mmCIF file of C-alpha atoms in Angstrom:
data_model
loop_
_atom_site.group_PDB
_atom_site.id
_atom_site.type_symbol
_atom_site.label_atom_id
_atom_site.label_comp_id
_atom_site.label_asym_id
_atom_site.label_seq_id
_atom_site.Cartn_x
_atom_site.Cartn_y
_atom_site.Cartn_z
ATOM 1 C CA MET A 1 -17.180 13.923 1.614
ATOM 2 C CA HIS A 2 -18.747 13.047 5.061
ATOM 3 C CA LEU A 3 -16.160 9.316 6.114
ATOM 4 C CA ASP A 4 -17.061 7.404 9.106
ATOM 5 C CA PRO A 5 -13.183 5.911 10.023
ATOM 6 C CA TRP A 6 -14.704 4.118 13.201
ATOM 7 C CA SER A 7 -16.816 2.256 9.996
ATOM 8 C CA ALA A 8 -13.076 1.617 8.209
ATOM 9 C CA ILE A 9 -10.948 0.239 11.513
ATOM 10 C CA ARG A 10 -13.988 -1.712 12.531
ATOM 11 C CA ILE A 11 -14.029 -3.812 8.163
ATOM 12 C CA SER A 12 -10.283 -3.712 8.799
ATOM 13 C CA ALA A 13 -9.983 -5.206 11.459
ATOM 14 C CA LEU A 14 -13.241 -7.791 11.313
ATOM 15 C CA VAL A 15 -11.189 -9.030 7.857
ATOM 16 C CA GLY A 16 -8.171 -8.641 9.210
ATOM 17 C CA ILE A 17 -8.959 -10.711 11.907
ATOM 18 C CA LEU A 18 -11.350 -13.775 9.278
ATOM 19 C CA THR A 19 -8.528 -14.219 7.773
ATOM 20 C CA SER A 20 -6.303 -14.879 10.077
ATOM 21 C CA VAL A 21 -9.061 -17.535 11.229
ATOM 22 C CA ILE A 22 -10.207 -19.013 8.447
ATOM 23 C CA GLY A 23 -7.357 -18.960 7.094
ATOM 24 C CA PHE A 24 -5.916 -21.105 10.043
ATOM 25 C CA PRO A 25 -6.836 -24.405 8.067
ATOM 26 C CA ILE A 26 -5.116 -23.572 4.866
ATOM 27 C CA ALA A 27 -1.943 -22.851 5.947
ATOM 28 C CA VAL A 28 -1.194 -25.357 8.910
ATOM 29 C CA SER A 29 -2.268 -28.147 6.689
ATOM 30 C CA VAL A 30 -0.482 -27.134 3.427
ATOM 31 C CA GLY A 31 2.583 -25.792 5.025
ATOM 32 C CA TRP A 32 2.583 -29.331 6.181
ATOM 33 C CA LEU A 33 2.626 -30.457 3.386
ATOM 34 C CA LEU A 34 4.910 -28.188 1.850
ATOM 35 C CA ALA A 35 7.547 -28.228 4.637
ATOM 36 C CA ARG A 36 7.012 -32.634 4.930
ATOM 37 C CA LYS A 37 5.985 -34.419 2.162
ATOM 38 C CA GLN A 38 7.557 -34.968 -1.708
ATOM 39 C CA PHE A 39 5.284 -35.520 -4.494
ATOM 40 C CA VAL A 40 4.577 -34.956 -8.114
ATOM 41 C CA GLY A 41 3.366 -30.811 -7.969
ATOM 42 C CA LYS A 42 5.278 -29.780 -5.332
ATOM 43 C CA SER A 43 6.980 -27.363 -7.608
ATOM 44 C CA LEU A 44 4.146 -26.649 -8.536
ATOM 45 C CA VAL A 45 2.025 -26.001 -5.951
ATOM 46 C CA GLY A 46 4.591 -23.818 -4.212
ATOM 47 C CA ALA A 47 4.707 -21.299 -7.154
ATOM 48 C CA LEU A 48 0.360 -21.243 -7.243
ATOM 49 C CA VAL A 49 1.063 -20.463 -3.444
ATOM 50 C CA LEU A 50 3.318 -17.586 -4.289
ATOM 51 C CA ALA A 51 1.510 -16.398 -7.482
ATOM 52 C CA PRO A 52 -0.071 -13.955 -5.468
ATOM 53 C CA LEU A 53 2.426 -11.904 -4.443
ATOM 54 C CA VAL A 54 4.040 -10.950 -7.217
ATOM 55 C CA MET A 55 0.074 -11.413 -9.168
ATOM 56 C CA PRO A 56 -1.034 -6.610 -9.160
ATOM 57 C CA PRO A 57 -3.610 -7.722 -6.716
ATOM 58 C CA ILE A 58 -6.064 -5.737 -8.990
ATOM 59 C CA VAL A 59 -5.339 -9.088 -11.076
ATOM 60 C CA LEU A 60 -5.679 -11.156 -8.479
ATOM 61 C CA GLY A 61 -9.596 -8.817 -8.056
ATOM 62 C CA LEU A 62 -10.073 -9.314 -11.457
ATOM 63 C CA GLY A 63 -9.366 -13.452 -11.441
ATOM 64 C CA LEU A 64 -12.298 -13.637 -8.464
ATOM 65 C CA LEU A 65 -15.260 -11.010 -9.749
ATOM 66 C CA ARG A 66 -14.836 -13.793 -12.387
ATOM 67 C CA VAL A 67 -14.611 -17.231 -10.039
ATOM 68 C CA PHE A 68 -17.556 -15.177 -8.192
ATOM 69 C CA GLY A 69 -19.200 -12.213 -10.513
ATOM 70 C CA HIS A 70 -22.553 -12.704 -10.722
ATOM 71 C CA ARG A 71 -21.995 -13.813 -14.719
ATOM 72 C CA SER A 72 -20.039 -17.089 -13.826
ATOM 73 C CA TRP A 73 -21.398 -20.581 -12.693
ATOM 74 C CA LEU A 74 -19.724 -20.829 -9.165
ATOM 75 C CA GLY A 75 -21.133 -16.431 -9.354
ATOM 76 C CA GLU A 76 -25.123 -16.610 -10.158
ATOM 77 C CA ALA A 77 -24.679 -20.669 -7.437
ATOM 78 C CA LEU A 78 -23.652 -19.244 -4.444
ATOM 79 C CA ALA A 79 -26.288 -16.658 -5.394
ATOM 80 C CA THR A 80 -29.457 -18.772 -5.451
ATOM 81 C CA VAL A 81 -28.010 -19.191 -1.329
ATOM 82 C CA GLY A 82 -27.718 -15.654 -0.101
ATOM 83 C CA ILE A 83 -23.864 -15.663 -1.266
ATOM 84 C CA SER A 84 -22.759 -12.501 -2.622
ATOM 85 C CA ILE A 85 -18.804 -11.957 -3.296
ATOM 86 C CA PRO A 86 -19.055 -9.052 -5.273
ATOM 87 C CA PHE A 87 -19.478 -5.729 -3.537
ATOM 88 C CA GLY A 88 -20.246 -7.249 -0.774
ATOM 89 C CA PHE A 89 -18.253 -8.142 3.009
ATOM 90 C CA GLU A 90 -17.051 -12.048 1.701
ATOM 91 C CA GLY A 91 -15.390 -10.099 -0.649
ATOM 92 C CA VAL A 92 -13.732 -8.247 0.622
ATOM 93 C CA VAL A 93 -12.638 -10.929 3.161
ATOM 94 C CA LEU A 94 -11.349 -13.378 0.509
ATOM 95 C CA ALA A 95 -9.676 -10.627 -1.151
ATOM 96 C CA SER A 96 -7.681 -10.379 1.799
ATOM 97 C CA LEU A 97 -7.598 -14.396 2.136
ATOM 98 C CA LEU A 98 -6.174 -14.792 -0.715
ATOM 99 C CA VAL A 99 -3.028 -11.358 -1.470
ATOM 100 C CA GLY A 100 -2.725 -12.902 2.066
ATOM 101 C CA MET A 101 -2.275 -16.379 2.369
ATOM 102 C CA PRO A 102 0.777 -16.241 0.834
ATOM 103 C CA LEU A 103 2.531 -15.572 4.116
ATOM 104 C CA TYR A 104 0.753 -17.310 6.371
ATOM 105 C CA VAL A 105 1.687 -20.113 3.890
ATOM 106 C CA LEU A 106 5.295 -19.632 4.175
ATOM 107 C CA ALA A 107 5.196 -18.476 7.739
ATOM 108 C CA SER A 108 3.950 -21.893 8.515
ATOM 109 C CA ARG A 109 6.002 -24.037 5.715
ATOM 110 C CA ASP A 110 8.528 -22.662 7.421
ATOM 111 C CA ALA A 111 7.729 -23.600 11.495
ATOM 112 C CA PHE A 112 7.452 -26.428 10.164
ATOM 113 C CA VAL A 113 10.943 -26.939 8.239
ATOM 114 C CA ALA A 114 12.401 -25.242 11.874
ATOM 115 C CA THR A 115 10.432 -28.854 13.444
ATOM 116 C CA ASP A 116 12.362 -31.753 14.259
ATOM 117 C CA VAL A 117 10.082 -34.449 12.377
ATOM 118 C CA ARG A 118 12.225 -37.131 15.674
ATOM 119 C CA TYR A 119 9.871 -35.995 18.296
ATOM 120 C CA GLU A 120 7.228 -36.778 15.809
ATOM 121 C CA GLU A 121 8.446 -39.935 14.947
ATOM 122 C CA LEU A 122 9.441 -40.641 18.864
ATOM 123 C CA ALA A 123 5.576 -39.483 20.018
ATOM 124 C CA ARG A 124 5.125 -42.776 17.973
ATOM 125 C CA THR A 125 7.202 -45.153 19.252
ATOM 126 C CA PHE A 126 5.691 -44.416 22.249
ATOM 127 C CA GLY A 127 2.642 -45.766 20.785
ATOM 128 C CA GLN A 128 0.726 -42.171 19.178
ATOM 129 C CA ARG A 129 -1.257 -42.588 16.314
ATOM 130 C CA PRO A 130 0.421 -40.383 13.544
ATOM 131 C CA TRP A 131 -2.606 -37.354 13.780
ATOM 132 C CA LYS A 132 -2.561 -37.275 17.642
ATOM 133 C CA ALA A 133 1.587 -37.644 17.562
ATOM 134 C CA PHE A 134 1.449 -34.885 15.108
ATOM 135 C CA TRP A 135 -0.961 -32.446 17.769
ATOM 136 C CA SER A 136 1.138 -33.250 20.908
ATOM 137 C CA THR A 137 4.574 -32.594 19.449
ATOM 138 C CA SER A 138 5.091 -30.669 15.837
ATOM 139 C CA PHE A 139 2.512 -28.479 15.879
ATOM 140 C CA PRO A 140 2.861 -26.713 20.097
ATOM 141 C CA LEU A 141 6.907 -26.062 18.200
ATOM 142 C CA ALA A 142 5.210 -24.663 14.841
ATOM 143 C CA VAL A 143 2.822 -22.059 17.114
ATOM 144 C CA PRO A 144 5.012 -19.401 17.284
ATOM 145 C CA GLY A 145 5.833 -19.078 13.083
ATOM 146 C CA ILE A 146 1.917 -20.405 12.971
ATOM 147 C CA ALA A 147 1.445 -17.406 14.480
ATOM 148 C CA CYS A 148 3.972 -15.098 13.181
ATOM 149 C CA GLY A 149 1.789 -15.511 9.521
ATOM 150 C CA ALA A 150 -1.675 -15.946 11.144
ATOM 151 C CA LEU A 151 0.257 -11.954 12.166
ATOM 152 C CA LEU A 152 1.172 -11.567 8.455
ATOM 153 C CA ALA A 153 -2.511 -12.172 7.191
ATOM 154 C CA PHE A 154 -3.489 -10.006 9.621
ATOM 155 C CA ALA A 155 -0.998 -6.889 8.218
ATOM 156 C CA ARG A 156 -1.634 -7.960 5.117
ATOM 157 C CA ALA A 157 -5.075 -7.996 5.184
ATOM 158 C CA LEU A 158 -5.116 -4.669 7.436
ATOM 159 C CA GLY A 159 -3.446 -2.562 3.542
ATOM 160 C CA GLU A 160 -5.064 -4.486 1.263
ATOM 161 C CA PHE A 161 -6.162 -1.730 -1.168
ATOM 162 C CA GLY A 162 -6.262 -3.869 -5.235
ATOM 163 C CA ALA A 163 -8.167 -7.292 -4.970
ATOM 164 C CA THR A 164 -10.832 -5.261 -2.153
ATOM 165 C CA ALA A 165 -11.578 -2.127 -4.367
ATOM 166 C CA VAL A 166 -12.265 -4.343 -8.148
ATOM 167 C CA ILE A 167 -14.294 -7.362 -5.952
ATOM 168 C CA ALA A 168 -16.360 -5.528 -3.282
ATOM 169 C CA GLY A 169 -15.839 -1.922 -4.311
ATOM 170 C CA ASN A 170 -16.429 1.391 -1.793
ATOM 171 C CA ILE A 171 -18.734 1.306 -0.337
ATOM 172 C CA GLU A 172 -18.720 3.449 2.916
ATOM 173 C CA GLY A 173 -19.743 0.856 6.007
ATOM 174 C CA LYS A 174 -20.231 -2.332 4.393
ATOM 175 C CA THR A 175 -16.390 -2.544 2.284
ATOM 176 C CA ARG A 176 -14.372 0.501 2.432
ATOM 177 C CA THR A 177 -11.527 -0.529 4.899
ATOM 178 C CA ILE A 178 -8.841 1.808 6.049
ATOM 179 C CA SER A 179 -7.388 1.461 3.192
ATOM 180 C CA LEU A 180 -10.083 2.129 0.634
ATOM 181 C CA ALA A 181 -10.923 5.535 2.987
ATOM 182 C CA VAL A 182 -7.551 6.888 2.864
ATOM 183 C CA TYR A 183 -8.211 6.383 -1.658
ATOM 184 C CA SER A 184 -11.601 7.887 -1.149
ATOM 185 C CA LEU A 185 -10.514 11.508 1.188
ATOM 186 C CA LEU A 186 -7.687 11.831 -1.462
ATOM 187 C CA ASP A 187 -9.429 10.872 -3.720
ATOM 188 C CA SER A 188 -11.687 14.397 -2.756
ATOM 189 C CA PRO A 189 -11.352 17.844 -3.720
ATOM 190 C CA GLY A 190 -10.077 19.765 0.172
ATOM 191 C CA ASN A 191 -9.348 16.408 1.275
#
């Protein structure tokens, strides 16, 4: 079996970077929401955020296939605009994003919990609007924790196997990540 290791490394690195970048606004907003707001259903949101950590990755992949597959209404709608999640690079990114988001959101939440809200309140007493106060005080103080979450999501994306194998397959040069390449080598006689 011929396997291009650089292709798998390139795909894995790109998926890890995209997971960190695409996940940023989600992780920051959900992390902030869980850290700073009290609302009905907060425990449910927290449980939903953690669900991918406790579910087997293959089950997550099957769920993604069910939602984004060619026979689902969403999969059909995306296919009409030229987006195919199953057996495509987009499927690899989506699977990695799903399994990495709990770590990203939890790190962001903890970063905002550790940030004293009084700095934000003080900025508002000087006339800053709430969002300006957030971006000038709380966010910069939370950046190290958010960056830690981004790094964790990146690392989790590099190691993702189960959900990726189900939703995206193991296609050389397209969806084969480092984990799938190692599996392919182990699955071949003499490798």
